[in-house]
mmCIF file of C-alpha atoms in Angstrom:
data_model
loop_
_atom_site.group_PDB
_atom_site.id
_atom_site.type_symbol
_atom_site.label_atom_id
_atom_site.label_comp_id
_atom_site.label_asym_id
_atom_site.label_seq_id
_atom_site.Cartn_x
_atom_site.Cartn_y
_atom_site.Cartn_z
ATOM 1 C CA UNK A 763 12.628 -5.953 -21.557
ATOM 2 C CA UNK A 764 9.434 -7.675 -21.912
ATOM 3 C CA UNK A 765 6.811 -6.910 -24.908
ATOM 4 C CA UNK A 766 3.688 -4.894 -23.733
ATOM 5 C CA UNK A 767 0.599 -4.896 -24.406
ATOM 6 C CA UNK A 768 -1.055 -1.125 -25.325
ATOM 7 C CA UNK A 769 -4.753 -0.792 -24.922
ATOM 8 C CA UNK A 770 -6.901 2.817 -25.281
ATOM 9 C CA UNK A 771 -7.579 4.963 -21.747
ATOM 10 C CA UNK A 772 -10.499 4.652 -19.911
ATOM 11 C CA UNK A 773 -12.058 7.669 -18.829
ATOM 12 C CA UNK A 774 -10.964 6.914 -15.417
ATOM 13 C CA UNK A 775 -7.589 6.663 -17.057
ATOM 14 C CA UNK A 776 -7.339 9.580 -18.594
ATOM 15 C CA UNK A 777 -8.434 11.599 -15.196
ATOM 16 C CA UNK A 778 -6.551 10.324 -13.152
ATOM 17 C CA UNK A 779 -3.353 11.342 -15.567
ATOM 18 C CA UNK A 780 -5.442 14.736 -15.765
ATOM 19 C CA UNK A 781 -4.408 15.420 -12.450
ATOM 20 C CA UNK A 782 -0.580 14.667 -12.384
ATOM 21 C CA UNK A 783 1.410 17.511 -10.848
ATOM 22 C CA UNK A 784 3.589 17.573 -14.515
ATOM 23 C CA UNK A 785 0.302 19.290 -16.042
ATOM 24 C CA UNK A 786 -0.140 21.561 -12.817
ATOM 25 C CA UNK A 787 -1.420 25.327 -14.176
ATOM 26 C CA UNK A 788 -2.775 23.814 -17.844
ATOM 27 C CA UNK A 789 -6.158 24.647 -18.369
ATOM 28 C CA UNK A 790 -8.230 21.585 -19.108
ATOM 29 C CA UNK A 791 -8.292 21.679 -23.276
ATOM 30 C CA UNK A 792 -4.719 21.525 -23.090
ATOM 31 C CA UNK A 793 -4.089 18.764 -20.557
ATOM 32 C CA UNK A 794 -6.780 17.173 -23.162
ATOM 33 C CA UNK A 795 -4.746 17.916 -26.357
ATOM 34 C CA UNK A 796 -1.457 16.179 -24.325
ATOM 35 C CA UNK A 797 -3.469 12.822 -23.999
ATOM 36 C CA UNK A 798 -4.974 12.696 -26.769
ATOM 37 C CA UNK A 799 -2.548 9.904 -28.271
ATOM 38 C CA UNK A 800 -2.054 8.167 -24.813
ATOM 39 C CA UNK A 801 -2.519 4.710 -24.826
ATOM 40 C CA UNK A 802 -1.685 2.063 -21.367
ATOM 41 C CA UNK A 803 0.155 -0.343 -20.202
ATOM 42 C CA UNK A 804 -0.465 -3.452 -18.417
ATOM 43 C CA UNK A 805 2.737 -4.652 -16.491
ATOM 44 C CA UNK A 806 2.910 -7.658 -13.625
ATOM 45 C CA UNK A 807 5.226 -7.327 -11.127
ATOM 46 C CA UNK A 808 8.738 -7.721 -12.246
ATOM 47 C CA UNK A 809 8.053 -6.578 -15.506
ATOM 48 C CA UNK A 810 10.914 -3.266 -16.588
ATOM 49 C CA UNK A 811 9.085 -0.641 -18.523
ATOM 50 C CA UNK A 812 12.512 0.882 -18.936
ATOM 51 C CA UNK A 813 15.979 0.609 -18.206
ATOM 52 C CA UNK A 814 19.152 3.316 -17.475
ATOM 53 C CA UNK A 815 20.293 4.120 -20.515
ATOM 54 C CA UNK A 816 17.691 3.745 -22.854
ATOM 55 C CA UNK A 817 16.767 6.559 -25.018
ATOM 56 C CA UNK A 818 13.683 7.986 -23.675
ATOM 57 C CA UNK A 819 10.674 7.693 -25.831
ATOM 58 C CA UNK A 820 7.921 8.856 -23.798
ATOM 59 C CA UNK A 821 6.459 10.507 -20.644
ATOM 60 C CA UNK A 822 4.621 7.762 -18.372
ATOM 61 C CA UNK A 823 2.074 8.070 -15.709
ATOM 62 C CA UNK A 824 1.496 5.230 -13.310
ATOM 63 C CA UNK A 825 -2.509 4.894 -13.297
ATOM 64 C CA UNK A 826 -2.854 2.113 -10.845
ATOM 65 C CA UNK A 827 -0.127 -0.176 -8.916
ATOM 66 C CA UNK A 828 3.337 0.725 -7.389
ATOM 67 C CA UNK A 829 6.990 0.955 -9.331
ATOM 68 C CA UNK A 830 10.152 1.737 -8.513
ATOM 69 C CA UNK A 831 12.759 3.640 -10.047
ATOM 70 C CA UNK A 832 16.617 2.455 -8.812
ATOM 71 C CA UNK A 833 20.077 2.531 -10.451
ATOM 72 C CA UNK A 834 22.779 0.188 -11.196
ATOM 73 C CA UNK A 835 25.708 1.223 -8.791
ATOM 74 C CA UNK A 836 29.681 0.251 -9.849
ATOM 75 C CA UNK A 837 29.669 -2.551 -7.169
ATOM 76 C CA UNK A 838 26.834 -3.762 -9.009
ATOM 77 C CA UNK A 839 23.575 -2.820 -6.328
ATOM 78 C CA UNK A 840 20.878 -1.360 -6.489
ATOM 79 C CA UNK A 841 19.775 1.762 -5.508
ATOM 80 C CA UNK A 842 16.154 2.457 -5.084
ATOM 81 C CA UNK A 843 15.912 5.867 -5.892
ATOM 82 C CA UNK A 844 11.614 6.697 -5.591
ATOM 83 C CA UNK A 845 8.811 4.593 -5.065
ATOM 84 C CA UNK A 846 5.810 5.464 -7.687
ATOM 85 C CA UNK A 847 2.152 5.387 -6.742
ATOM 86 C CA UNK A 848 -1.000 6.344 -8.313
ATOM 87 C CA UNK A 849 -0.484 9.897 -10.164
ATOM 88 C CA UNK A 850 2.739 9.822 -9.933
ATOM 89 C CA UNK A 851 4.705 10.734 -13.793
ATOM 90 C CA UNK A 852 8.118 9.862 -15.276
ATOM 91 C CA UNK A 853 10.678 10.828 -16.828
ATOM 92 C CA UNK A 854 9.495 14.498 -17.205
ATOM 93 C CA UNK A 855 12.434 16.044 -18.268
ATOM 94 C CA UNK A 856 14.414 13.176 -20.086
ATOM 95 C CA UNK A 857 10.932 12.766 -21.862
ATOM 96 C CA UNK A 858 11.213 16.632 -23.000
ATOM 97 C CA UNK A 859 14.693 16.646 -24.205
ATOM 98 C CA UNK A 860 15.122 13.459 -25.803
ATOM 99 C CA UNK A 861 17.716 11.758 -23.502
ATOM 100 C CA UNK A 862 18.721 8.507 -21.820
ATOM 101 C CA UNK A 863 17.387 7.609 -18.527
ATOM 102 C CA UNK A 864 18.684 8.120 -15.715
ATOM 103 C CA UNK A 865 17.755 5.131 -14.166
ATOM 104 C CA UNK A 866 15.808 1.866 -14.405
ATOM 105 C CA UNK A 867 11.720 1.690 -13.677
ATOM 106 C CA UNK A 868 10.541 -1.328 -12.686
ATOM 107 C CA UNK A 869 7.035 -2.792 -11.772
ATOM 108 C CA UNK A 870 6.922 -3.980 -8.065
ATOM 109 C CA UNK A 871 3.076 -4.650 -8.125
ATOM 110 C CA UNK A 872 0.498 -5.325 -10.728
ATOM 111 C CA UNK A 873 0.462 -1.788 -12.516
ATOM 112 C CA UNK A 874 -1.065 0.434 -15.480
ATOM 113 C CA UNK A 875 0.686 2.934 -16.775
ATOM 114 C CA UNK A 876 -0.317 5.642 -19.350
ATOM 115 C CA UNK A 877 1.845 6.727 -22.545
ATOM 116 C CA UNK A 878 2.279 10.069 -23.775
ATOM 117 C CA UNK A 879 4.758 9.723 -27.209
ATOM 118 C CA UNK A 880 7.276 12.045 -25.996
ATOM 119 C CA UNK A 881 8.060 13.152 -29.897
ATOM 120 C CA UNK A 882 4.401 14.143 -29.780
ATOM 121 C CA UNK A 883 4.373 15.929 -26.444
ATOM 122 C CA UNK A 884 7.569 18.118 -27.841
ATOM 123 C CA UNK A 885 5.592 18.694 -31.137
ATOM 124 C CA UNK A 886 2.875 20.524 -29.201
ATOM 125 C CA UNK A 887 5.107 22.048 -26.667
ATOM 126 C CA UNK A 888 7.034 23.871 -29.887
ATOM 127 C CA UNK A 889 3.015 24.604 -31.175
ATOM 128 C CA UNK A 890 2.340 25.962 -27.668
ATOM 129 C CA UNK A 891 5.823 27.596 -25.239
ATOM 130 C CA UNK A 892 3.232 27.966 -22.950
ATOM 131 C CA UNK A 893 3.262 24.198 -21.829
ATOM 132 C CA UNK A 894 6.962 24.224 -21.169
ATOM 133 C CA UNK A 895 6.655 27.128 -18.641
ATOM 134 C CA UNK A 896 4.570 25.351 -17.167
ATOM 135 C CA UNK A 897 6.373 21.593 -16.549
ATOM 136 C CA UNK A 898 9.248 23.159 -16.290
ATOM 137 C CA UNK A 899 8.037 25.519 -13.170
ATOM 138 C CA UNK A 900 5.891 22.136 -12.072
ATOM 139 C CA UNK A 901 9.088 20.066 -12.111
ATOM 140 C CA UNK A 902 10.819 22.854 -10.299
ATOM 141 C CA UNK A 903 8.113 22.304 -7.749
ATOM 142 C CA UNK A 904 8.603 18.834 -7.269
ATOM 143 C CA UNK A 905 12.072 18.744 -6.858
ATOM 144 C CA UNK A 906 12.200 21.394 -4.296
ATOM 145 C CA UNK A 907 9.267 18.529 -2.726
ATOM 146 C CA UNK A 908 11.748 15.974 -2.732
ATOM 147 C CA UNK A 909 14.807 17.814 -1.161
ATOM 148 C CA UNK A 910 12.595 18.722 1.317
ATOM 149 C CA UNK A 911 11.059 14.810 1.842
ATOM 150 C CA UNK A 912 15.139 13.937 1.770
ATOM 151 C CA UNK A 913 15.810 16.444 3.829
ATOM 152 C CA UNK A 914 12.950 15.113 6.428
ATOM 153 C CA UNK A 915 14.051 12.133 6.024
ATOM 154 C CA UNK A 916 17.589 12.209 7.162
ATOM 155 C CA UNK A 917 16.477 14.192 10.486
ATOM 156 C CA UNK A 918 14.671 10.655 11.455
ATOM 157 C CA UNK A 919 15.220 7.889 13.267
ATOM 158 C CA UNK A 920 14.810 4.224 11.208
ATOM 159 C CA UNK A 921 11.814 3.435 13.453
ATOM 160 C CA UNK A 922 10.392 6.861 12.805
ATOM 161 C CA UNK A 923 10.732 6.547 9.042
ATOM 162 C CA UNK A 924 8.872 3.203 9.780
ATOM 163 C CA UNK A 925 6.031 4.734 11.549
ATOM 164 C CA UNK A 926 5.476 7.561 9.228
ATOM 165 C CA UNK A 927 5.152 5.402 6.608
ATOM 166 C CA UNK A 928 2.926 2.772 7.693
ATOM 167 C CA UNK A 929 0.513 5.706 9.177
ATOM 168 C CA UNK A 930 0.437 7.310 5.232
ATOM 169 C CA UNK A 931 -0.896 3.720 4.641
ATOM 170 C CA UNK A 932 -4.028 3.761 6.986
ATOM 171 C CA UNK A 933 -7.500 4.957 5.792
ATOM 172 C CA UNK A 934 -9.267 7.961 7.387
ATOM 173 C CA UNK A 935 -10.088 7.076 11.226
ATOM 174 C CA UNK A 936 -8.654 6.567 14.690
ATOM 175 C CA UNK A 937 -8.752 2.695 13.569
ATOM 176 C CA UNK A 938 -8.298 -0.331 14.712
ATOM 177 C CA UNK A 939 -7.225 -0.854 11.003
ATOM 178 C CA UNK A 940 -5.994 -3.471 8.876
ATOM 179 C CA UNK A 941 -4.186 -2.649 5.920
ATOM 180 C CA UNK A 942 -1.876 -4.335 3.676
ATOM 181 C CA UNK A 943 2.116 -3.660 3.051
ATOM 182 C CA UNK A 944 1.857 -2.731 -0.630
ATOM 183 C CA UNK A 945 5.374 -4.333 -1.674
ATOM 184 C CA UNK A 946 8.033 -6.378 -0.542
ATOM 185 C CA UNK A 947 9.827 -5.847 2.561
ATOM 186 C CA UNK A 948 12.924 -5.396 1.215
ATOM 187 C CA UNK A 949 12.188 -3.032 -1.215
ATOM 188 C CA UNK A 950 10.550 -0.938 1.887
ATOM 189 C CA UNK A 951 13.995 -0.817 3.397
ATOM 190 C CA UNK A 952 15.205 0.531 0.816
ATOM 191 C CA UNK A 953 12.532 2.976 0.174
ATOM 192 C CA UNK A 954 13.080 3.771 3.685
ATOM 193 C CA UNK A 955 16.544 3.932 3.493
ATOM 194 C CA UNK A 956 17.499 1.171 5.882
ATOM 195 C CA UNK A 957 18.921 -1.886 6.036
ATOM 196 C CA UNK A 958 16.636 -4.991 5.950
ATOM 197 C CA UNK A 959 17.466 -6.160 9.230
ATOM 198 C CA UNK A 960 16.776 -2.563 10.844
ATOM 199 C CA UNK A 961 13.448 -2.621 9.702
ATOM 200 C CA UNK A 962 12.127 -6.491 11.512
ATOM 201 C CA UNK A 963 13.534 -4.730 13.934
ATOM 202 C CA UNK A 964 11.428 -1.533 13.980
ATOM 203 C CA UNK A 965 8.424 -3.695 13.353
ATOM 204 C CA UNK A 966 9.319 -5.577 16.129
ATOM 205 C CA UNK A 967 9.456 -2.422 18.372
ATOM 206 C CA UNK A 968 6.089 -1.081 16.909
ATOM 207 C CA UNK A 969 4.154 -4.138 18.346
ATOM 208 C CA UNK A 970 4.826 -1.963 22.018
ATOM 209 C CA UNK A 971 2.256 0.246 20.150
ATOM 210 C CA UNK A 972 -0.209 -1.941 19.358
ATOM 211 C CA UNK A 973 1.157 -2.479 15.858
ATOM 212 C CA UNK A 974 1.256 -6.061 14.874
ATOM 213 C CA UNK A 975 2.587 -7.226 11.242
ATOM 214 C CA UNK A 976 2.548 -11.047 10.124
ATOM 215 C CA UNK A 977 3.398 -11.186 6.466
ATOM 216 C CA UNK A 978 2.239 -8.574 4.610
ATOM 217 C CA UNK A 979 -0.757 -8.055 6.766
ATOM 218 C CA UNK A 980 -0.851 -4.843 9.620
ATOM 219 C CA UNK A 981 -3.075 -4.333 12.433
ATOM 220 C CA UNK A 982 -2.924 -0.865 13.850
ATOM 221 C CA UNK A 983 -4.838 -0.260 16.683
ATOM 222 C CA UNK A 984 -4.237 3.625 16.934
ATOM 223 C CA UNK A 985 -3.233 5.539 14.034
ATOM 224 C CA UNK A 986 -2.430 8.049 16.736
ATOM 225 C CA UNK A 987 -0.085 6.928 18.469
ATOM 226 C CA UNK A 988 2.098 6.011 14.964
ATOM 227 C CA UNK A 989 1.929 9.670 13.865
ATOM 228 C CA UNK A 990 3.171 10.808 17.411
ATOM 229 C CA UNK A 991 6.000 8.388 16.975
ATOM 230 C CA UNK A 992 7.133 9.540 13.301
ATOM 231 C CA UNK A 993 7.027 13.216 15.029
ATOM 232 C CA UNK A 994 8.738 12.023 18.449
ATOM 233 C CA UNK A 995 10.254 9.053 19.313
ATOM 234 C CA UNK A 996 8.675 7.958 22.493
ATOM 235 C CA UNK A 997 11.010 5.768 25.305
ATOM 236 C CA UNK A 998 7.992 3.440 25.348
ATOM 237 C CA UNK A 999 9.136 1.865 21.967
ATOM 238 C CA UNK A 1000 12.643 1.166 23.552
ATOM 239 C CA UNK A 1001 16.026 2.543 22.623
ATOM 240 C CA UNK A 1002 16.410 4.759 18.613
ATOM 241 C CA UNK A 1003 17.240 2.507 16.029
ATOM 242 C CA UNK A 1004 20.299 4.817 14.124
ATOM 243 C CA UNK A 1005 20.370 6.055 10.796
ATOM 244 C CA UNK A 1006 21.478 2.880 9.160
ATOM 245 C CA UNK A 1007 21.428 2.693 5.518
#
């Protein structure tokens, strides 16, 4: 694991981590209190903030930049188990009870992350029981969120999943737009939970659409017509590409 370098929040920084759904029904001089000894990190892509196994010695929030989380399997893949954006926290729990992580998190951009001390973040949490109602119901929350986005998930078709996921990355606006894949195309498969080769293939379908990707760069012409797609597949975009993970 690579040495980082900690520097003091900004007050973007620290509102940004203000707002994570871990702090969700904390009134504002507590959320302050918990950041109080935050500091952040700088990581380029590549860089592992953590790996499975480690002891966990803090609760991170991902400021700016994309990461993902994935585990080692037996046969020696890996598994990409969430994608992290911009407010996005973890490990809340393993942060809370002192424990190894689960799995490994990984930065697949450029990407700042803020620190919490988890021995600190206990120490007030013992001051104040309040706080631990309160992650603990907020973690509850977020869970149930990601049965349900699993959940949704499964019930699609690969080229929905594709759609639905390059509409979440257009700006307000009927478009034309041009926007940017955020990481590597593989890693979107597997975010997506689909094999590489299903996904050229999806892009390849979108282009019926008026979706057009070379590289990393995406022209949509309607966001429309995507976010019909992710809902219904249309026979327009040819025959449904399976579930194929």
């Amino acid at each position: 694991m690579v040495r980082l370098h900690m520097v003091a929040p900004t007050p973007e920084d620290l509102r940004i981590a203000s707002h994570v759904a871990v702090f969700d029904g904390l009134k504002p001089d507590v959320v302050s209190r918990l950041l109080a000894p935050a500091t952040v990190l700088t990581l380029k892509q590549g860089d592992c903030l953590y790996r499975q196994g480690d002891l966990a010695a803090s609760l991170y929030i991902v400021i700016a930049g994309w990461m993902k989380l994935y585990r080692n399997t037996r046969s020696g893949d890996e598994a990409i188990i969430h994608v992290l954006a911009t407010g996005e926290s973890l490990p809340e729990a393993a942060a809370l009870t002192r424990a190894r992580y689960a799995a490994s998190a990984e930065a697949i951009s450029k990407v700042r992350v803020l620190q919490i001390p988890a021995d600190y973040l206990v120490r007030c949490i013992r001051e104040m029981p309040d706080i631990a109602i309160a992650m603990i119901a907020s973690s509850s929350r977020r869970m149930q969120r990601l049965v349900q986005e699993i959940e949704h998930l499964k019930a699609q078709t690969g080229i929905q999943r594709v759609a639905e996921f390059l509409a979440s990355l257009c700006p307000p606006g009927a478009g034309p737009h041009m926007i940017k894949l955020p990481y590597d195309k593989t890693l979107i498969a597997g975010h997506l939970g689909l094999k590489p080769e299903s996904l050229s293939r999806a892009f390849a379908k979108l282009r019926s659409i008026g979706v057009n990707i070379h590289a990393s760069d995406v022209v949509v012409r309607e966001v429309a017509k995507l976010k019909c797609l992710a809902i219904s597949e249309r026979a327009d975009v040819g025959p449904a590409l399976t579930h194929q993970h």
